[in-house]
Amino acid sequence: MRSVPSPVVVVTSSLDEDGQCFKRGVTCSSFTSVSMQPPIISLCITKPSRMHSLMIRTKRFAVNVLAQEQVHYGVHFSTPAKDEEDQFNAIPHTLGLADIPLIDGAAGVLQCQAYDVHTIGDHHVWYGEVLDAHIHGNNGNQPLIYFAKSFHSVGDETFMKAFEDTTLLFEDWTHEAHLRMSWNYVKKYGEEQATPIIRNGIHKYNEQNKEKIERGYHETVTRFYISQVALAIKKCDPNATFEEFLAVNRHLTDRQLLFKYYSTDLINSPVARLRYQAPDLQPLPE
């Protein structure tokens, strides 16, 4: 099914509790029309999911069909949010029926009343009756299409395009995002060819976000994680998604991993920042 083109949508909902509007969104690539009379659509949400729990309570949601230039929104809403995080803080939006957030500039928006829901395998399948629909494709907002030609999930495709276009939201440029970027490039090009591509990509992204960057590019740290990602790829199922890869390589998310091999003095030295330095505590695993 990864070979079947499909629109990328962000499903949104909200709950008014104690005078505060709690808003949530999640990227979804499984979305289709089910019935014309009445107008019913379906979508799938991975379980477990806080979004599913919210929709159980609200019984209302919106399907925002992302436009081609909204790749970074697809990345943003595919990244798990913290409980207290306002996912819409940097996302232009308006409030629709039941104060559900509607993403500005989307190719189309469908506001829905929950019709039914089933749990099938590892997903919750939601059916929604469309109460209101607006299509904006005629204004030049063509829909973003997911087609897994060389990547493994909608998260990877949207993430890599946003990174390369430097449209990836800065708050989404986390340590895990660095790992995802390295994983994609190393799988596609191999460690040796991927290294300069990764280096140039980070420099380009940092330049676009220079007012927000605090530490800047570090050659030794970057090369260290590229080597560890490449080593983990060799030991992992070649068909694994990034999420599956990371699940069996959680050590890569440990920010102290670097310091098992490098002293703080060496990592903090100007020479290590500019040029790759071999570890001074113990050799890297092979």
PDB file of C-alpha atoms in Angstrom:
ATOM      1  CA  MET A   1       0.000   0.000   0.000  1.00  0.00           C
ATOM      2  CA  ARG A   2       3.002   2.322   0.353  1.00  0.00           C
ATOM      3  CA  SER A   3       3.109   2.422  -3.448  1.00  0.00           C
ATOM      4  CA  VAL A   4      -0.417   3.858  -3.709  1.00  0.00           C
ATOM      5  CA  PRO A   5      -0.466   7.694  -3.901  1.00  0.00           C
ATOM      6  CA  SER A   6      -2.673   9.301  -1.254  1.00  0.00           C
ATOM      7  CA  PRO A   7      -3.324  12.790   0.134  1.00  0.00           C
ATOM      8  CA  VAL A   8      -1.623  13.856   3.338  1.00  0.00           C
ATOM      9  CA  VAL A   9      -4.131  15.127   5.886  1.00  0.00           C
ATOM     10  CA  VAL A  10      -3.964  16.507   9.394  1.00  0.00           C
ATOM     11  CA  VAL A  11      -6.874  15.479  11.599  1.00  0.00           C
ATOM     12  CA  THR A  12      -7.708  18.087  14.231  1.00  0.00           C
ATOM     13  CA  SER A  13     -10.040  18.293  17.197  1.00  0.00           C
ATOM     14  CA  SER A  14     -10.487  20.344  20.339  1.00  0.00           C
ATOM     15  CA  LEU A  15     -12.055  20.211  23.777  1.00  0.00           C
ATOM     16  CA  ASP A  16     -13.257  23.164  25.834  1.00  0.00           C
ATOM     17  CA  GLU A  17     -12.473  22.381  29.466  1.00  0.00           C
ATOM     18  CA  ASP A  18     -12.605  24.806  32.407  1.00  0.00           C
ATOM     19  CA  GLY A  19     -12.802  27.739  30.021  1.00  0.00           C
ATOM     20  CA  GLN A  20      -9.712  26.675  28.076  1.00  0.00           C
ATOM     21  CA  CYS A  21      -9.638  25.285  24.549  1.00  0.00           C
ATOM     22  CA  PHE A  22      -7.367  22.245  24.276  1.00  0.00           C
ATOM     23  CA  LYS A  23      -6.393  21.667  20.625  1.00  0.00           C
ATOM     24  CA  ARG A  24      -4.726  18.638  19.102  1.00  0.00           C
ATOM     25  CA  GLY A  25      -3.733  17.484  15.591  1.00  0.00           C
ATOM     26  CA  VAL A  26      -2.135  14.415  14.012  1.00  0.00           C
ATOM     27  CA  THR A  27      -0.841  13.666  10.503  1.00  0.00           C
ATOM     28  CA  CYS A  28      -2.653  10.850   8.748  1.00  0.00           C
ATOM     29  CA  SER A  29      -2.030   9.245   5.335  1.00  0.00           C
ATOM     30  CA  SER A  30      -4.961   6.810   5.404  1.00  0.00           C
ATOM     31  CA  PHE A  31      -8.017   8.816   4.377  1.00  0.00           C
ATOM     32  CA  THR A  32     -10.799   7.997   1.924  1.00  0.00           C
ATOM     33  CA  SER A  33     -14.401   8.657   0.928  1.00  0.00           C
ATOM     34  CA  VAL A  34     -16.850   5.941   2.005  1.00  0.00           C
ATOM     35  CA  SER A  35     -20.339   7.159   1.080  1.00  0.00           C
ATOM     36  CA  MET A  36     -21.988   9.991  -0.840  1.00  0.00           C
ATOM     37  CA  GLN A  37     -25.424   9.717   0.806  1.00  0.00           C
ATOM     38  CA  PRO A  38     -24.889  10.431   3.612  1.00  0.00           C
ATOM     39  CA  PRO A  39     -21.431  11.933   3.028  1.00  0.00           C
ATOM     40  CA  ILE A  40     -19.106   9.672   5.057  1.00  0.00           C
ATOM     41  CA  ILE A  41     -15.309   9.616   5.100  1.00  0.00           C
ATOM     42  CA  SER A  42     -12.911   7.316   6.924  1.00  0.00           C
ATOM     43  CA  LEU A  43      -9.427   7.690   8.361  1.00  0.00           C
ATOM     44  CA  CYS A  44      -7.058   5.558  10.403  1.00  0.00           C
ATOM     45  CA  ILE A  45      -5.182   6.559  13.557  1.00  0.00           C
ATOM     46  CA  THR A  46      -2.381   4.449  15.010  1.00  0.00           C
ATOM     47  CA  LYS A  47      -3.050   3.027  18.460  1.00  0.00           C
ATOM     48  CA  PRO A  48      -2.410   3.885  21.178  1.00  0.00           C
ATOM     49  CA  SER A  49      -3.199   7.523  20.477  1.00  0.00           C
ATOM     50  CA  ARG A  50      -4.094  10.540  22.596  1.00  0.00           C
ATOM     51  CA  MET A  51      -5.844  11.935  19.534  1.00  0.00           C
ATOM     52  CA  HIS A  52      -8.160   8.921  19.513  1.00  0.00           C
ATOM     53  CA  SER A  53      -8.943   9.481  23.204  1.00  0.00           C
ATOM     54  CA  LEU A  54      -9.725  13.143  22.516  1.00  0.00           C
ATOM     55  CA  MET A  55     -12.027  12.285  19.602  1.00  0.00           C
ATOM     56  CA  ILE A  56     -13.876   9.761  21.745  1.00  0.00           C
ATOM     57  CA  ARG A  57     -14.742  12.648  24.062  1.00  0.00           C
ATOM     58  CA  THR A  58     -15.485  15.343  21.482  1.00  0.00           C
ATOM     59  CA  LYS A  59     -17.216  13.305  18.727  1.00  0.00           C
ATOM     60  CA  ARG A  60     -16.130  16.082  16.335  1.00  0.00           C
ATOM     61  CA  PHE A  61     -13.048  16.461  14.155  1.00  0.00           C
ATOM     62  CA  ALA A  62     -11.786  18.146  10.999  1.00  0.00           C
ATOM     63  CA  VAL A  63      -9.789  16.706   8.125  1.00  0.00           C
ATOM     64  CA  ASN A  64      -7.318  19.269   6.761  1.00  0.00           C
ATOM     65  CA  VAL A  65      -6.013  18.223   3.328  1.00  0.00           C
ATOM     66  CA  LEU A  66      -2.540  19.752   3.214  1.00  0.00           C
ATOM     67  CA  ALA A  67      -1.415  21.816   0.238  1.00  0.00           C
ATOM     68  CA  GLN A  68       1.842  21.093  -1.606  1.00  0.00           C
ATOM     69  CA  GLU A  69       3.737  23.834   0.214  1.00  0.00           C
ATOM     70  CA  GLN A  70       2.594  22.631   3.654  1.00  0.00           C
ATOM     71  CA  VAL A  71       5.026  19.728   3.967  1.00  0.00           C
ATOM     72  CA  HIS A  72       6.379  21.170   7.222  1.00  0.00           C
ATOM     73  CA  TYR A  73       2.901  20.968   8.751  1.00  0.00           C
ATOM     74  CA  GLY A  74       2.812  17.276   7.915  1.00  0.00           C
ATOM     75  CA  VAL A  75       6.106  16.853   9.766  1.00  0.00           C
ATOM     76  CA  HIS A  76       4.994  18.991  12.700  1.00  0.00           C
ATOM     77  CA  PHE A  77       1.826  17.033  13.370  1.00  0.00           C
ATOM     78  CA  SER A  78       3.505  13.653  12.838  1.00  0.00           C
ATOM     79  CA  THR A  79       5.829  14.404  15.757  1.00  0.00           C
ATOM     80  CA  PRO A  80       4.380  13.312  19.143  1.00  0.00           C
ATOM     81  CA  ALA A  81       3.527  16.380  21.226  1.00  0.00           C
ATOM     82  CA  LYS A  82       3.938  16.788  24.948  1.00  0.00           C
ATOM     83  CA  ASP A  83       0.748  16.871  27.004  1.00  0.00           C
ATOM     84  CA  GLU A  84       1.049  20.580  27.793  1.00  0.00           C
ATOM     85  CA  GLU A  85       2.328  21.621  24.357  1.00  0.00           C
ATOM     86  CA  ASP A  86       0.226  23.907  22.168  1.00  0.00           C
ATOM     87  CA  GLN A  87       0.684  22.299  18.759  1.00  0.00           C
ATOM     88  CA  PHE A  88      -0.946  25.274  17.048  1.00  0.00           C
ATOM     89  CA  ASN A  89       1.218  27.991  18.557  1.00  0.00           C
ATOM     90  CA  ALA A  90       3.162  28.499  15.299  1.00  0.00           C
ATOM     91  CA  ILE A  91       0.465  27.214  12.932  1.00  0.00           C
ATOM     92  CA  PRO A  92      -1.854  29.805  11.305  1.00  0.00           C
ATOM     93  CA  HIS A  93      -5.399  28.587  11.831  1.00  0.00           C
ATOM     94  CA  THR A  94      -8.983  29.572  12.505  1.00  0.00           C
ATOM     95  CA  LEU A  95     -11.612  27.910  14.660  1.00  0.00           C
ATOM     96  CA  GLY A  96     -14.477  26.076  13.018  1.00  0.00           C
ATOM     97  CA  LEU A  97     -17.463  24.172  14.334  1.00  0.00           C
ATOM     98  CA  ALA A  98     -17.095  23.315  18.034  1.00  0.00           C
ATOM     99  CA  ASP A  99     -13.905  25.433  18.042  1.00  0.00           C
ATOM    100  CA  ILE A 100     -12.003  22.817  16.067  1.00  0.00           C
ATOM    101  CA  PRO A 101      -8.790  24.275  14.587  1.00  0.00           C
ATOM    102  CA  LEU A 102      -8.764  24.564  10.794  1.00  0.00           C
ATOM    103  CA  ILE A 103      -5.359  25.001   9.165  1.00  0.00           C
ATOM    104  CA  ASP A 104      -5.049  28.130   7.027  1.00  0.00           C
ATOM    105  CA  GLY A 105      -4.074  27.579   3.398  1.00  0.00           C
ATOM    106  CA  ALA A 106      -5.051  23.903   3.305  1.00  0.00           C
ATOM    107  CA  ALA A 107      -6.145  22.532  -0.082  1.00  0.00           C
ATOM    108  CA  GLY A 108      -9.411  21.478   1.538  1.00  0.00           C
ATOM    109  CA  VAL A 109     -11.100  21.171   4.926  1.00  0.00           C
ATOM    110  CA  LEU A 110     -13.872  18.788   5.954  1.00  0.00           C
ATOM    111  CA  GLN A 111     -15.580  19.287   9.310  1.00  0.00           C
ATOM    112  CA  CYS A 112     -17.089  16.064  10.599  1.00  0.00           C
ATOM    113  CA  GLN A 113     -19.353  14.567  13.212  1.00  0.00           C
ATOM    114  CA  ALA A 114     -18.197  11.133  14.413  1.00  0.00           C
ATOM    115  CA  TYR A 115     -20.319   8.445  12.766  1.00  0.00           C
ATOM    116  CA  ASP A 116     -18.644   5.271  14.033  1.00  0.00           C
ATOM    117  CA  VAL A 117     -15.262   3.917  15.126  1.00  0.00           C
ATOM    118  CA  HIS A 118     -13.694   0.458  15.103  1.00  0.00           C
ATOM    119  CA  THR A 119     -10.382  -0.913  16.285  1.00  0.00           C
ATOM    120  CA  ILE A 120      -8.786  -3.111  13.635  1.00  0.00           C
ATOM    121  CA  GLY A 121      -5.296  -4.484  14.164  1.00  0.00           C
ATOM    122  CA  ASP A 122      -2.934  -1.705  15.190  1.00  0.00           C
ATOM    123  CA  HIS A 123      -5.232   1.164  14.123  1.00  0.00           C
ATOM    124  CA  HIS A 124      -8.456   2.886  15.125  1.00  0.00           C
ATOM    125  CA  VAL A 125     -10.688   3.320  12.066  1.00  0.00           C
ATOM    126  CA  TRP A 126     -12.870   6.415  12.327  1.00  0.00           C
ATOM    127  CA  TYR A 127     -15.892   7.218  10.175  1.00  0.00           C
ATOM    128  CA  GLY A 128     -17.109  10.799  10.027  1.00  0.00           C
ATOM    129  CA  GLU A 129     -20.213  12.395   8.557  1.00  0.00           C
ATOM    130  CA  VAL A 130     -19.181  15.554   6.730  1.00  0.00           C
ATOM    131  CA  LEU A 131     -21.066  18.584   8.071  1.00  0.00           C
ATOM    132  CA  ASP A 132     -19.156  21.237   6.128  1.00  0.00           C
ATOM    133  CA  ALA A 133     -16.584  21.103   3.344  1.00  0.00           C
ATOM    134  CA  HIS A 134     -14.440  23.715   1.632  1.00  0.00           C
ATOM    135  CA  ILE A 135     -12.112  22.917  -1.253  1.00  0.00           C
ATOM    136  CA  HIS A 136      -9.440  25.503  -2.045  1.00  0.00           C
ATOM    137  CA  GLY A 137      -7.608  23.712  -4.895  1.00  0.00           C
ATOM    138  CA  ASN A 138      -9.080  26.109  -7.450  1.00  0.00           C
ATOM    139  CA  ASN A 139      -7.076  28.899  -5.793  1.00  0.00           C
ATOM    140  CA  GLY A 140      -3.787  27.181  -6.607  1.00  0.00           C
ATOM    141  CA  ASN A 141      -3.556  25.195  -3.371  1.00  0.00           C
ATOM    142  CA  GLN A 142      -2.918  21.778  -4.875  1.00  0.00           C
ATOM    143  CA  PRO A 143      -2.962  18.867  -2.397  1.00  0.00           C
ATOM    144  CA  LEU A 144       0.212  17.333  -0.994  1.00  0.00           C
ATOM    145  CA  ILE A 145       0.451  13.753  -2.242  1.00  0.00           C
ATOM    146  CA  TYR A 146       2.332  10.978  -0.458  1.00  0.00           C
ATOM    147  CA  PHE A 147       3.983   8.393  -2.697  1.00  0.00           C
ATOM    148  CA  ALA A 148       6.573   6.152  -1.036  1.00  0.00           C
ATOM    149  CA  LYS A 149       8.977   5.753  -3.952  1.00  0.00           C
ATOM    150  CA  SER A 150      12.159   5.945  -1.936  1.00  0.00           C
ATOM    151  CA  PHE A 151      11.083   6.547   1.649  1.00  0.00           C
ATOM    152  CA  HIS A 152       9.285   4.384   4.170  1.00  0.00           C
ATOM    153  CA  SER A 153       6.506   6.452   5.675  1.00  0.00           C
ATOM    154  CA  VAL A 154       4.619   9.701   5.295  1.00  0.00           C
ATOM    155  CA  GLY A 155       6.664  11.017   8.237  1.00  0.00           C
ATOM    156  CA  ASP A 156       9.939  10.404   6.398  1.00  0.00           C
ATOM    157  CA  GLU A 157       8.839  11.804   3.064  1.00  0.00           C
ATOM    158  CA  THR A 158       7.391  14.984   4.519  1.00  0.00           C
ATOM    159  CA  PHE A 159      10.242  15.348   6.972  1.00  0.00           C
ATOM    160  CA  MET A 160      13.004  15.056   4.385  1.00  0.00           C
ATOM    161  CA  LYS A 161      11.347  17.492   1.983  1.00  0.00           C
ATOM    162  CA  ALA A 162      10.854  20.012   4.783  1.00  0.00           C
ATOM    163  CA  PHE A 163      14.470  19.607   5.934  1.00  0.00           C
ATOM    164  CA  GLU A 164      15.869  20.040   2.421  1.00  0.00           C
ATOM    165  CA  ASP A 165      13.597  23.026   1.755  1.00  0.00           C
ATOM    166  CA  THR A 166      14.535  24.477   5.180  1.00  0.00           C
ATOM    167  CA  THR A 167      10.810  24.810   5.951  1.00  0.00           C
ATOM    168  CA  LEU A 168      10.999  22.368   8.865  1.00  0.00           C
ATOM    169  CA  LEU A 169       9.771  24.175  11.968  1.00  0.00           C
ATOM    170  CA  PHE A 170      12.698  24.884  14.286  1.00  0.00           C
ATOM    171  CA  GLU A 171      10.919  23.358  17.283  1.00  0.00           C
ATOM    172  CA  ASP A 172      10.761  20.085  15.331  1.00  0.00           C
ATOM    173  CA  TRP A 173      14.532  20.058  14.700  1.00  0.00           C
ATOM    174  CA  THR A 174      15.210  17.817  17.703  1.00  0.00           C
ATOM    175  CA  HIS A 175      17.861  15.186  18.408  1.00  0.00           C
ATOM    176  CA  GLU A 176      15.467  12.523  17.098  1.00  0.00           C
ATOM    177  CA  ALA A 177      14.966  14.616  13.961  1.00  0.00           C
ATOM    178  CA  HIS A 178      18.746  14.631  13.415  1.00  0.00           C
ATOM    179  CA  LEU A 179      18.710  10.825  13.705  1.00  0.00           C
ATOM    180  CA  ARG A 180      15.820  10.538  11.245  1.00  0.00           C
ATOM    181  CA  MET A 181      17.612  12.727   8.717  1.00  0.00           C
ATOM    182  CA  SER A 182      20.840  10.705   9.043  1.00  0.00           C
ATOM    183  CA  TRP A 183      18.942   7.411   8.792  1.00  0.00           C
ATOM    184  CA  ASN A 184      17.276   8.452   5.547  1.00  0.00           C
ATOM    185  CA  TYR A 185      20.480   9.662   3.900  1.00  0.00           C
ATOM    186  CA  VAL A 186      22.646   6.736   5.054  1.00  0.00           C
ATOM    187  CA  LYS A 187      20.070   4.216   3.846  1.00  0.00           C
ATOM    188  CA  LYS A 188      19.877   5.929   0.475  1.00  0.00           C
ATOM    189  CA  TYR A 189      23.553   6.756  -0.153  1.00  0.00           C
ATOM    190  CA  GLY A 190      25.646   4.793   2.330  1.00  0.00           C
ATOM    191  CA  GLU A 191      27.723   6.349   5.122  1.00  0.00           C
ATOM    192  CA  GLU A 192      30.569   7.742   3.007  1.00  0.00           C
ATOM    193  CA  GLN A 193      28.402   9.471   0.396  1.00  0.00           C
ATOM    194  CA  ALA A 194      25.801  10.574   2.942  1.00  0.00           C
ATOM    195  CA  THR A 195      28.285  12.392   5.195  1.00  0.00           C
ATOM    196  CA  PRO A 196      28.896  15.502   3.002  1.00  0.00           C
ATOM    197  CA  ILE A 197      25.195  15.644   2.101  1.00  0.00           C
ATOM    198  CA  ILE A 198      24.284  15.657   5.791  1.00  0.00           C
ATOM    199  CA  ARG A 199      26.946  18.251   6.576  1.00  0.00           C
ATOM    200  CA  ASN A 200      25.780  20.596   3.826  1.00  0.00           C
ATOM    201  CA  GLY A 201      22.126  20.068   4.746  1.00  0.00           C
ATOM    202  CA  ILE A 202      22.713  21.025   8.370  1.00  0.00           C
ATOM    203  CA  HIS A 203      24.713  24.097   7.366  1.00  0.00           C
ATOM    204  CA  LYS A 204      21.902  25.165   5.023  1.00  0.00           C
ATOM    205  CA  TYR A 205      19.225  24.620   7.679  1.00  0.00           C
ATOM    206  CA  ASN A 206      21.277  26.426  10.341  1.00  0.00           C
ATOM    207  CA  GLU A 207      21.792  29.413   8.047  1.00  0.00           C
ATOM    208  CA  GLN A 208      18.035  29.670   7.538  1.00  0.00           C
ATOM    209  CA  ASN A 209      17.537  29.582  11.325  1.00  0.00           C
ATOM    210  CA  LYS A 210      20.674  31.460  12.401  1.00  0.00           C
ATOM    211  CA  GLU A 211      18.768  33.733  14.773  1.00  0.00           C
ATOM    212  CA  LYS A 212      17.537  30.677  16.715  1.00  0.00           C
ATOM    213  CA  ILE A 213      20.673  28.517  16.632  1.00  0.00           C
ATOM    214  CA  GLU A 214      22.646  28.547  19.902  1.00  0.00           C
ATOM    215  CA  ARG A 215      25.529  26.129  19.330  1.00  0.00           C
ATOM    216  CA  GLY A 216      25.830  25.687  15.585  1.00  0.00           C
ATOM    217  CA  TYR A 217      27.344  22.875  13.579  1.00  0.00           C
ATOM    218  CA  HIS A 218      29.785  20.454  15.260  1.00  0.00           C
ATOM    219  CA  GLU A 219      31.771  18.205  12.905  1.00  0.00           C
ATOM    220  CA  THR A 220      32.816  15.577  15.455  1.00  0.00           C
ATOM    221  CA  VAL A 221      29.359  15.205  17.003  1.00  0.00           C
ATOM    222  CA  THR A 222      27.751  14.957  13.569  1.00  0.00           C
ATOM    223  CA  ARG A 223      30.237  12.342  12.333  1.00  0.00           C
ATOM    224  CA  PHE A 224      29.851  10.356  15.543  1.00  0.00           C
ATOM    225  CA  TYR A 225      26.089  10.002  15.161  1.00  0.00           C
ATOM    226  CA  ILE A 226      26.343   9.282  11.432  1.00  0.00           C
ATOM    227  CA  SER A 227      28.695   6.395  12.229  1.00  0.00           C
ATOM    228  CA  GLN A 228      26.428   5.038  14.962  1.00  0.00           C
ATOM    229  CA  VAL A 229      23.328   5.280  12.777  1.00  0.00           C
ATOM    230  CA  ALA A 230      25.187   3.530   9.946  1.00  0.00           C
ATOM    231  CA  LEU A 231      26.325   0.756  12.295  1.00  0.00           C
ATOM    232  CA  ALA A 232      22.783   0.264  13.609  1.00  0.00           C
ATOM    233  CA  ILE A 233      21.379   0.136  10.061  1.00  0.00           C
ATOM    234  CA  LYS A 234      23.696  -2.788   9.229  1.00  0.00           C
ATOM    235  CA  LYS A 235      22.227  -4.763  12.137  1.00  0.00           C
ATOM    236  CA  CYS A 236      18.597  -3.850  11.509  1.00  0.00           C
ATOM    237  CA  ASP A 237      15.882  -5.209   9.226  1.00  0.00           C
ATOM    238  CA  PRO A 238      16.431  -3.428   5.867  1.00  0.00           C
ATOM    239  CA  ASN A 239      12.661  -3.038   5.478  1.00  0.00           C
ATOM    240  CA  ALA A 240      12.155  -1.443   8.900  1.00  0.00           C
ATOM    241  CA  THR A 241      10.581   1.993   9.145  1.00  0.00           C
ATOM    242  CA  PHE A 242      12.409   4.695  11.076  1.00  0.00           C
ATOM    243  CA  GLU A 243      10.082   4.150  14.047  1.00  0.00           C
ATOM    244  CA  GLU A 244      10.868   0.428  14.020  1.00  0.00           C
ATOM    245  CA  PHE A 245      14.590   1.162  13.624  1.00  0.00           C
ATOM    246  CA  LEU A 246      14.558   3.538  16.589  1.00  0.00           C
ATOM    247  CA  ALA A 247      12.536   1.141  18.763  1.00  0.00           C
ATOM    248  CA  VAL A 248      15.376  -1.396  18.640  1.00  0.00           C
ATOM    249  CA  ASN A 249      18.127   1.239  18.845  1.00  0.00           C
ATOM    250  CA  ARG A 250      16.960   3.399  21.714  1.00  0.00           C
ATOM    251  CA  HIS A 251      20.576   3.941  22.775  1.00  0.00           C
ATOM    252  CA  LEU A 252      20.850   6.437  19.915  1.00  0.00           C
ATOM    253  CA  THR A 253      18.401   8.742  21.702  1.00  0.00           C
ATOM    254  CA  ASP A 254      20.592   8.845  24.834  1.00  0.00           C
ATOM    255  CA  ARG A 255      22.286  12.243  24.789  1.00  0.00           C
ATOM    256  CA  GLN A 256      25.035  10.811  27.022  1.00  0.00           C
ATOM    257  CA  LEU A 257      26.018   8.178  24.438  1.00  0.00           C
ATOM    258  CA  LEU A 258      28.604  10.531  22.959  1.00  0.00           C
ATOM    259  CA  PHE A 259      30.387  10.868  26.301  1.00  0.00           C
ATOM    260  CA  LYS A 260      31.030   7.151  26.594  1.00  0.00           C
ATOM    261  CA  TYR A 261      33.641   7.713  23.904  1.00  0.00           C
ATOM    262  CA  TYR A 262      34.595  11.377  24.204  1.00  0.00           C
ATOM    263  CA  SER A 263      35.680  13.507  27.113  1.00  0.00           C
ATOM    264  CA  THR A 264      33.879  16.788  27.689  1.00  0.00           C
ATOM    265  CA  ASP A 265      37.153  18.667  27.162  1.00  0.00           C
ATOM    266  CA  LEU A 266      37.656  17.201  23.705  1.00  0.00           C
ATOM    267  CA  ILE A 267      34.063  17.735  22.572  1.00  0.00           C
ATOM    268  CA  ASN A 268      34.125  21.335  23.786  1.00  0.00           C
ATOM    269  CA  SER A 269      37.404  22.101  22.022  1.00  0.00           C
ATOM    270  CA  PRO A 270      37.395  24.353  18.947  1.00  0.00           C
ATOM    271  CA  VAL A 271      39.300  21.774  16.896  1.00  0.00           C
ATOM    272  CA  ALA A 272      36.617  19.101  17.476  1.00  0.00           C
ATOM    273  CA  ARG A 273      33.950  21.516  16.340  1.00  0.00           C
ATOM    274  CA  LEU A 274      35.761  22.271  13.085  1.00  0.00           C
ATOM    275  CA  ARG A 275      37.360  18.907  12.259  1.00  0.00           C
ATOM    276  CA  TYR A 276      36.528  15.317  13.112  1.00  0.00           C
ATOM    277  CA  GLN A 277      38.447  13.980  16.100  1.00  0.00           C
ATOM    278  CA  ALA A 278      38.786  10.322  17.069  1.00  0.00           C
ATOM    279  CA  PRO A 279      37.430   9.319  20.519  1.00  0.00           C
ATOM    280  CA  ASP A 280      39.791   9.769  23.464  1.00  0.00           C
ATOM    281  CA  LEU A 281      38.024   7.505  26.008  1.00  0.00           C
ATOM    282  CA  GLN A 282      37.436   4.300  24.038  1.00  0.00           C
ATOM    283  CA  PRO A 283      37.278   3.248  20.366  1.00  0.00           C
ATOM    284  CA  LEU A 284      33.957   3.363  18.548  1.00  0.00           C
ATOM    285  CA  PRO A 285      32.214  -0.015  18.122  1.00  0.00           C
ATOM    286  CA  GLU A 286      32.523  -1.695  14.738  1.00  0.00           C
TER     287      GLU A 286
END
